[in-house]
Amino acid sequence: MAGSSKTQGGWWRGAVIGVPYLWLVALFLVPFAIVLKISLSTTTIAQPPYTPVFTAESWAAFVAAVRGLSFDSYLWLGDDPLYLDAYLSSLRIAAISTVLALLVAYPLAYAMSRASSTMRQILVMLVILPFWTSFLIRVYAWIGILRNEGYLNQVLLGTGLVSTPLEILNTETAVYIGIVYSYLPFMVLPIYASLERLDHRLLEAASDLGCTPLRAFWSVTFPLSLPGVLAGAFLVFIPAVGEFVIPDLLGGSQTLMIGKTLWDEFFANRDWPVASAVAVLLLLVLVIPITLFQRVQARID
């Protein structure tokens, strides 16, 4: 009976552990394999708009299909500077947006961690509250705020701070505003979690040893909150690199980001192999910061 119970327990643990792996295989590895397969095909004027590969049943036909794989899409990405510029522009915009989000989120998270327990719950709810509204609707709302006749310019003109409306919409500034606003909770919550667990006796000890409040913050509080800072930074940076909705609605045609380029290749140019190659390289670009984050987090822990 005891052996049977252990066997059942082992099967149960294996099933519980296997569910996340099954989810990963079904919703990540299989779609990625499909996209990779399309990126190695050639464009055709048909439906689908590419030459299918790996559709044969015999081994000889499979080997012939492997030999017939085309890397022209990847060579095309290397020859056309548009794609490199799009990647670099996306990384730059995502990095600047992450820094701006950190500058806004850290004081907010610090104030939340210093509030009373009742007020903390209210503040956390207010941070999460935007998620109850559609992401697309929230981005659309910024169009009415940032346009020349929008609410922001009306306030600035009414108070006399500016004499002419500011050109904010359809610029990179609008993209920064949209990304920081949309992803701010992803930066606030990890930092708040780190600060909320902070042992305040360490600050009292630093004060007893002669540290000023500012020095105690940089010597004690900020280093101990670095895991939350790094987690929030990657939660903002990684999705911001491939963002499409915000640059498309707020940035206009002059804002170059890889998400918009990917959309154009799929739906405007109907070049699925090139679009798939762009997606594969984008994933590889994002794997690098994820790997760095895991190594840094392991060192901190």
GROMACS .gro file of C-alpha atoms in nm:
model
  301
    1MET     CA    1   0.000   0.000   0.000
    2ALA     CA    2   0.282   0.235   0.089
    3GLY     CA    3   0.456   0.167  -0.243
    4SER     CA    4   0.130   0.222  -0.430
    5SER     CA    5   0.078   0.552  -0.248
    6LYS     CA    6   0.430   0.666  -0.338
    7THR     CA    7   0.372   0.569  -0.701
    8GLN     CA    8   0.048   0.764  -0.713
    9GLY     CA    9   0.220   1.061  -0.551
   10GLY     CA   10   0.498   1.045  -0.809
   11TRP     CA   11   0.250   1.037  -1.095
   12TRP     CA   12   0.064   1.331  -0.942
   13ARG     CA   13   0.380   1.538  -0.901
   14GLY     CA   14   0.485   1.452  -1.255
   15ALA     CA   15   0.146   1.561  -1.390
   16VAL     CA   16   0.158   1.890  -1.198
   17ILE     CA   17   0.511   1.962  -1.318
   18GLY     CA   18   0.428   1.855  -1.674
   19VAL     CA   19   0.136   2.095  -1.718
   20PRO     CA   20   0.356   2.409  -1.743
   21TYR     CA   21   0.589   2.233  -1.986
   22LEU     CA   22   0.294   2.119  -2.195
   23TRP     CA   23   0.163   2.476  -2.195
   24LEU     CA   24   0.507   2.602  -2.302
   25VAL     CA   25   0.533   2.350  -2.584
   26ALA     CA   26   0.179   2.408  -2.712
   27LEU     CA   27   0.172   2.789  -2.691
   28PHE     CA   28   0.537   2.882  -2.748
   29LEU     CA   29   0.751   2.615  -2.909
   30VAL     CA   30   0.494   2.496  -3.163
   31PRO     CA   31   0.399   2.851  -3.281
   32PHE     CA   32   0.768   2.943  -3.292
   33ALA     CA   33   0.842   2.635  -3.504
   34ILE     CA   34   0.564   2.734  -3.744
   35VAL     CA   35   0.699   3.089  -3.774
   36LEU     CA   36   1.052   2.955  -3.822
   37LYS     CA   37   0.929   2.721  -4.096
   38ILE     CA   38   0.759   3.009  -4.278
   39SER     CA   39   1.073   3.222  -4.250
   40LEU     CA   40   1.267   2.949  -4.435
   41SER     CA   41   1.021   2.936  -4.725
   42THR     CA   42   0.990   3.153  -5.034
   43THR     CA   43   0.724   3.409  -5.121
   44THR     CA   44   0.454   3.318  -5.374
   45ILE     CA   45   0.142   3.488  -5.505
   46ALA     CA   46  -0.102   3.234  -5.365
   47GLN     CA   47  -0.282   3.135  -5.049
   48PRO     CA   48  -0.087   3.099  -4.827
   49PRO     CA   49   0.153   3.359  -4.971
   50TYR     CA   50   0.458   3.134  -4.932
   51THR     CA   51   0.581   2.796  -5.051
   52PRO     CA   52   0.500   2.532  -4.786
   53VAL     CA   53   0.787   2.317  -4.660
   54PHE     CA   54   0.801   1.987  -4.468
   55THR     CA   55   0.472   1.868  -4.613
   56ALA     CA   56   0.603   1.544  -4.768
   57GLU     CA   57   0.556   1.207  -4.605
   58SER     CA   58   0.859   1.007  -4.722
   59TRP     CA   59   1.207   1.046  -4.574
   60ALA     CA   60   1.363   1.121  -4.912
   61ALA     CA   61   1.113   1.396  -4.974
   62PHE     CA   62   1.183   1.529  -4.624
   63VAL     CA   63   1.557   1.545  -4.696
   64ALA     CA   64   1.485   1.719  -5.024
   65ALA     CA   65   1.267   1.971  -4.841
   66VAL     CA   66   1.549   2.040  -4.592
   67ARG     CA   67   1.791   2.099  -4.878
   68GLY     CA   68   1.540   2.331  -5.038
   69LEU     CA   69   1.512   2.560  -4.737
   70SER     CA   70   1.564   2.922  -4.830
   71PHE     CA   71   1.758   3.171  -4.618
   72ASP     CA   72   1.686   3.455  -4.860
   73SER     CA   73   1.460   3.630  -4.607
   74TYR     CA   74   1.741   3.655  -4.352
   75LEU     CA   75   1.987   3.771  -4.618
   76TRP     CA   76   1.732   4.033  -4.723
   77LEU     CA   77   1.712   4.165  -4.365
   78GLY     CA   78   2.090   4.204  -4.363
   79ASP     CA   79   2.099   4.387  -4.696
   80ASP     CA   80   1.817   4.636  -4.627
   81PRO     CA   81   1.913   4.899  -4.363
   82LEU     CA   82   1.545   4.960  -4.285
   83TYR     CA   83   1.525   4.653  -4.062
   84LEU     CA   84   1.847   4.727  -3.873
   85ASP     CA   85   1.730   5.084  -3.816
   86ALA     CA   86   1.394   4.951  -3.694
   87TYR     CA   87   1.562   4.715  -3.446
   88LEU     CA   88   1.795   4.985  -3.316
   89SER     CA   89   1.515   5.241  -3.293
   90SER     CA   90   1.296   4.995  -3.103
   91LEU     CA   91   1.576   4.918  -2.857
   92ARG     CA   92   1.644   5.290  -2.805
   93ILE     CA   93   1.279   5.382  -2.752
   94ALA     CA   94   1.225   5.085  -2.520
   95ALA     CA   95   1.536   5.169  -2.316
   96ILE     CA   96   1.442   5.537  -2.277
   97SER     CA   97   1.084   5.444  -2.189
   98THR     CA   98   1.211   5.200  -1.926
   99VAL     CA   99   1.427   5.467  -1.764
  100LEU     CA  100   1.138   5.715  -1.765
  101ALA     CA  101   0.904   5.454  -1.616
  102LEU     CA  102   1.160   5.383  -1.343
  103LEU     CA  103   1.190   5.753  -1.258
  104VAL     CA  104   0.813   5.774  -1.218
  105ALA     CA  105   0.755   5.436  -1.057
  106TYR     CA  106   1.023   5.434  -0.788
  107PRO     CA  107   0.899   5.739  -0.591
  108LEU     CA  108   0.543   5.609  -0.626
  109ALA     CA  109   0.638   5.261  -0.502
  110TYR     CA  110   0.844   5.413  -0.220
  111ALA     CA  111   0.549   5.626  -0.107
  112MET     CA  112   0.319   5.321  -0.123
  113SER     CA  113   0.557   5.117   0.094
  114ARG     CA  114   0.566   5.396   0.355
  115ALA     CA  115   0.188   5.436   0.372
  116SER     CA  116  -0.036   5.272   0.632
  117SER     CA  117  -0.162   4.920   0.570
  118THR     CA  118  -0.511   5.040   0.478
  119MET     CA  119  -0.377   5.307   0.244
  120ARG     CA  120  -0.142   5.055   0.084
  121GLN     CA  121  -0.435   4.841  -0.024
  122ILE     CA  122  -0.607   5.143  -0.175
  123LEU     CA  123  -0.293   5.256  -0.357
  124VAL     CA  124  -0.226   4.907  -0.494
  125MET     CA  125  -0.584   4.894  -0.619
  126LEU     CA  126  -0.541   5.232  -0.791
  127VAL     CA  127  -0.224   5.107  -0.963
  128ILE     CA  128  -0.400   4.792  -1.086
  129LEU     CA  129  -0.722   4.974  -1.179
  130PRO     CA  130  -0.615   5.067  -1.537
  131PHE     CA  131  -0.595   4.695  -1.620
  132TRP     CA  132  -0.973   4.680  -1.585
  133THR     CA  133  -1.002   4.892  -1.898
  134SER     CA  134  -0.913   4.781  -2.250
  135PHE     CA  135  -0.552   4.856  -2.343
  136LEU     CA  136  -0.662   4.982  -2.686
  137ILE     CA  137  -0.919   5.221  -2.536
  138ARG     CA  138  -0.661   5.364  -2.299
  139VAL     CA  139  -0.419   5.430  -2.586
  140TYR     CA  140  -0.698   5.587  -2.792
  141ALA     CA  141  -0.776   5.817  -2.499
  142TRP     CA  142  -0.428   5.966  -2.524
  143ILE     CA  143  -0.506   6.081  -2.878
  144GLY     CA  144  -0.774   6.312  -2.738
  145ILE     CA  145  -0.533   6.433  -2.470
  146LEU     CA  146  -0.223   6.495  -2.684
  147ARG     CA  147  -0.361   6.628  -3.012
  148ASN     CA  148  -0.334   7.000  -3.093
  149GLU     CA  149  -0.692   7.065  -2.983
  150GLY     CA  150  -0.669   6.814  -2.698
  151TYR     CA  151  -0.713   6.858  -2.327
  152LEU     CA  152  -0.343   6.903  -2.253
  153ASN     CA  153  -0.301   7.193  -2.495
  154GLN     CA  154  -0.625   7.349  -2.376
  155VAL     CA  155  -0.495   7.352  -2.019
  156LEU     CA  156  -0.155   7.487  -2.122
  157LEU     CA  157  -0.310   7.760  -2.337
  158GLY     CA  158  -0.566   7.845  -2.069
  159THR     CA  159  -0.299   7.889  -1.801
  160GLY     CA  160  -0.076   8.089  -2.033
  161LEU     CA  161   0.216   7.848  -2.013
  162VAL     CA  162   0.230   7.828  -2.393
  163SER     CA  163   0.113   8.065  -2.664
  164THR     CA  164   0.071   7.806  -2.940
  165PRO     CA  165  -0.040   7.441  -2.917
  166LEU     CA  166   0.239   7.191  -2.861
  167GLU     CA  167   0.304   6.933  -3.133
  168ILE     CA  168   0.305   6.616  -2.923
  169LEU     CA  169   0.088   6.369  -3.109
  170ASN     CA  170   0.259   6.175  -3.392
  171THR     CA  171   0.603   6.223  -3.233
  172GLU     CA  172   0.835   6.001  -3.031
  173THR     CA  173   0.739   6.202  -2.723
  174ALA     CA  174   0.385   6.070  -2.754
  175VAL     CA  175   0.524   5.716  -2.785
  176TYR     CA  176   0.723   5.762  -2.463
  177ILE     CA  177   0.414   5.892  -2.284
  178GLY     CA  178   0.202   5.603  -2.409
  179ILE     CA  179   0.455   5.334  -2.316
  180VAL     CA  180   0.528   5.478  -1.971
  181TYR     CA  181   0.158   5.513  -1.895
  182SER     CA  182   0.065   5.168  -2.024
  183TYR     CA  183   0.347   4.973  -1.860
  184LEU     CA  184   0.390   5.178  -1.540
  185PRO     CA  185   0.211   4.918  -1.319
  186PHE     CA  186   0.461   4.654  -1.433
  187MET     CA  187   0.736   4.875  -1.293
  188VAL     CA  188   0.558   4.989  -0.977
  189LEU     CA  189   0.443   4.654  -0.841
  190PRO     CA  190   0.780   4.466  -0.837
  191ILE     CA  191   0.954   4.766  -0.679
  192TYR     CA  192   0.674   4.801  -0.424
  193ALA     CA  193   0.702   4.430  -0.340
  194SER     CA  194   1.076   4.470  -0.272
  195LEU     CA  195   1.034   4.787  -0.065
  196GLU     CA  196   0.741   4.649   0.130
  197ARG     CA  197   0.952   4.356   0.251
  198LEU     CA  198   1.237   4.586   0.358
  199ASP     CA  199   1.335   4.554   0.724
  200HIS     CA  200   1.314   4.910   0.858
  201ARG     CA  201   1.545   4.820   1.146
  202LEU     CA  202   1.828   4.839   0.893
  203LEU     CA  203   1.748   5.204   0.833
  204GLU     CA  204   1.738   5.266   1.208
  205ALA     CA  205   2.079   5.102   1.240
  206ALA     CA  206   2.216   5.315   0.957
  207SER     CA  207   2.080   5.627   1.127
  208ASP     CA  208   2.241   5.526   1.458
  209LEU     CA  209   2.572   5.487   1.276
  210GLY     CA  210   2.552   5.844   1.152
  211CYS     CA  211   2.400   5.804   0.805
  212THR     CA  212   2.187   6.086   0.676
  213PRO     CA  213   1.845   5.985   0.534
  214LEU     CA  214   1.975   6.035   0.179
  215ARG     CA  215   2.287   5.828   0.239
  216ALA     CA  216   2.084   5.557   0.413
  217PHE     CA  217   1.858   5.542   0.109
  218TRP     CA  218   2.145   5.491  -0.136
  219SER     CA  219   2.335   5.256   0.097
  220VAL     CA  220   2.047   5.043   0.227
  221THR     CA  221   1.710   5.098   0.062
  222PHE     CA  222   1.806   5.116  -0.304
  223PRO     CA  223   2.047   4.816  -0.306
  224LEU     CA  224   1.787   4.598  -0.134
  225SER     CA  225   1.522   4.705  -0.386
  226LEU     CA  226   1.738   4.618  -0.689
  227PRO     CA  227   1.563   4.282  -0.753
  228GLY     CA  228   1.233   4.467  -0.790
  229VAL     CA  229   1.396   4.736  -1.006
  230LEU     CA  230   1.547   4.478  -1.240
  231ALA     CA  231   1.225   4.277  -1.261
  232GLY     CA  232   1.022   4.590  -1.338
  233ALA     CA  233   1.277   4.710  -1.593
  234PHE     CA  234   1.259   4.388  -1.793
  235LEU     CA  235   0.880   4.369  -1.762
  236VAL     CA  236   0.868   4.711  -1.930
  237PHE     CA  237   1.160   4.684  -2.171
  238ILE     CA  238   1.082   4.347  -2.329
  239PRO     CA  239   0.721   4.417  -2.440
  240ALA     CA  240   0.809   4.776  -2.532
  241VAL     CA  241   1.064   4.657  -2.790
  242GLY     CA  242   0.796   4.480  -2.994
  243GLU     CA  243   0.517   4.731  -2.924
  244PHE     CA  244   0.288   4.801  -3.220
  245VAL     CA  245  -0.032   4.968  -3.101
  246ILE     CA  246   0.127   5.265  -2.921
  247PRO     CA  247   0.369   5.372  -3.199
  248ASP     CA  248   0.100   5.316  -3.462
  249LEU     CA  249  -0.164   5.530  -3.288
  250LEU     CA  250   0.051   5.788  -3.111
  251GLY     CA  251   0.376   5.791  -3.307
  252GLY     CA  252   0.250   5.833  -3.660
  253SER     CA  253   0.432   5.734  -3.977
  254GLN     CA  254   0.764   5.891  -3.872
  255THR     CA  255   0.816   5.661  -3.573
  256LEU     CA  256   1.017   5.356  -3.677
  257MET     CA  257   0.974   5.049  -3.458
  258ILE     CA  258   1.009   4.683  -3.540
  259GLY     CA  259   0.648   4.605  -3.443
  260LYS     CA  260   0.516   4.839  -3.712
  261THR     CA  261   0.766   4.700  -3.965
  262LEU     CA  262   0.650   4.348  -3.884
  263TRP     CA  263   0.286   4.448  -3.934
  264ASP     CA  264   0.363   4.612  -4.268
  265GLU     CA  265   0.544   4.303  -4.396
  266PHE     CA  266   0.258   4.073  -4.297
  267PHE     CA  267  -0.045   4.277  -4.402
  268ALA     CA  268   0.075   4.546  -4.645
  269ASN     CA  269   0.352   4.374  -4.838
  270ARG     CA  270   0.210   4.024  -4.785
  271ASP     CA  271   0.566   3.896  -4.752
  272TRP     CA  272   0.519   3.631  -4.485
  273PRO     CA  273   0.870   3.478  -4.504
  274VAL     CA  274   1.038   3.815  -4.444
  275ALA     CA  275   0.788   3.900  -4.169
  276SER     CA  276   0.853   3.565  -4.003
  277ALA     CA  277   1.227   3.622  -4.024
  278VAL     CA  278   1.180   3.961  -3.858
  279ALA     CA  279   0.981   3.792  -3.579
  280VAL     CA  280   1.243   3.521  -3.528
  281LEU     CA  281   1.526   3.773  -3.502
  282LEU     CA  282   1.317   3.987  -3.267
  283LEU     CA  283   1.276   3.688  -3.038
  284LEU     CA  284   1.651   3.626  -3.046
  285VAL     CA  285   1.713   3.992  -2.962
  286LEU     CA  286   1.483   3.964  -2.660
  287VAL     CA  287   1.639   3.639  -2.541
  288ILE     CA  288   1.965   3.823  -2.467
  289PRO     CA  289   1.821   4.062  -2.201
  290ILE     CA  290   1.616   3.779  -2.051
  291THR     CA  291   1.932   3.569  -2.010
  292LEU     CA  292   2.121   3.864  -1.861
  293PHE     CA  293   1.834   3.928  -1.621
  294GLN     CA  294   1.840   3.569  -1.499
  295ARG     CA  295   2.216   3.580  -1.440
  296VAL     CA  296   2.200   3.914  -1.255
  297GLN     CA  297   1.908   3.795  -1.044
  298ALA     CA  298   2.095   3.477  -0.955
  299ARG     CA  299   2.394   3.683  -0.839
  300ILE     CA  300   2.173   3.913  -0.630
  301ASP     CA  301   1.988   3.621  -0.468
   0.00000   0.00000   0.00000
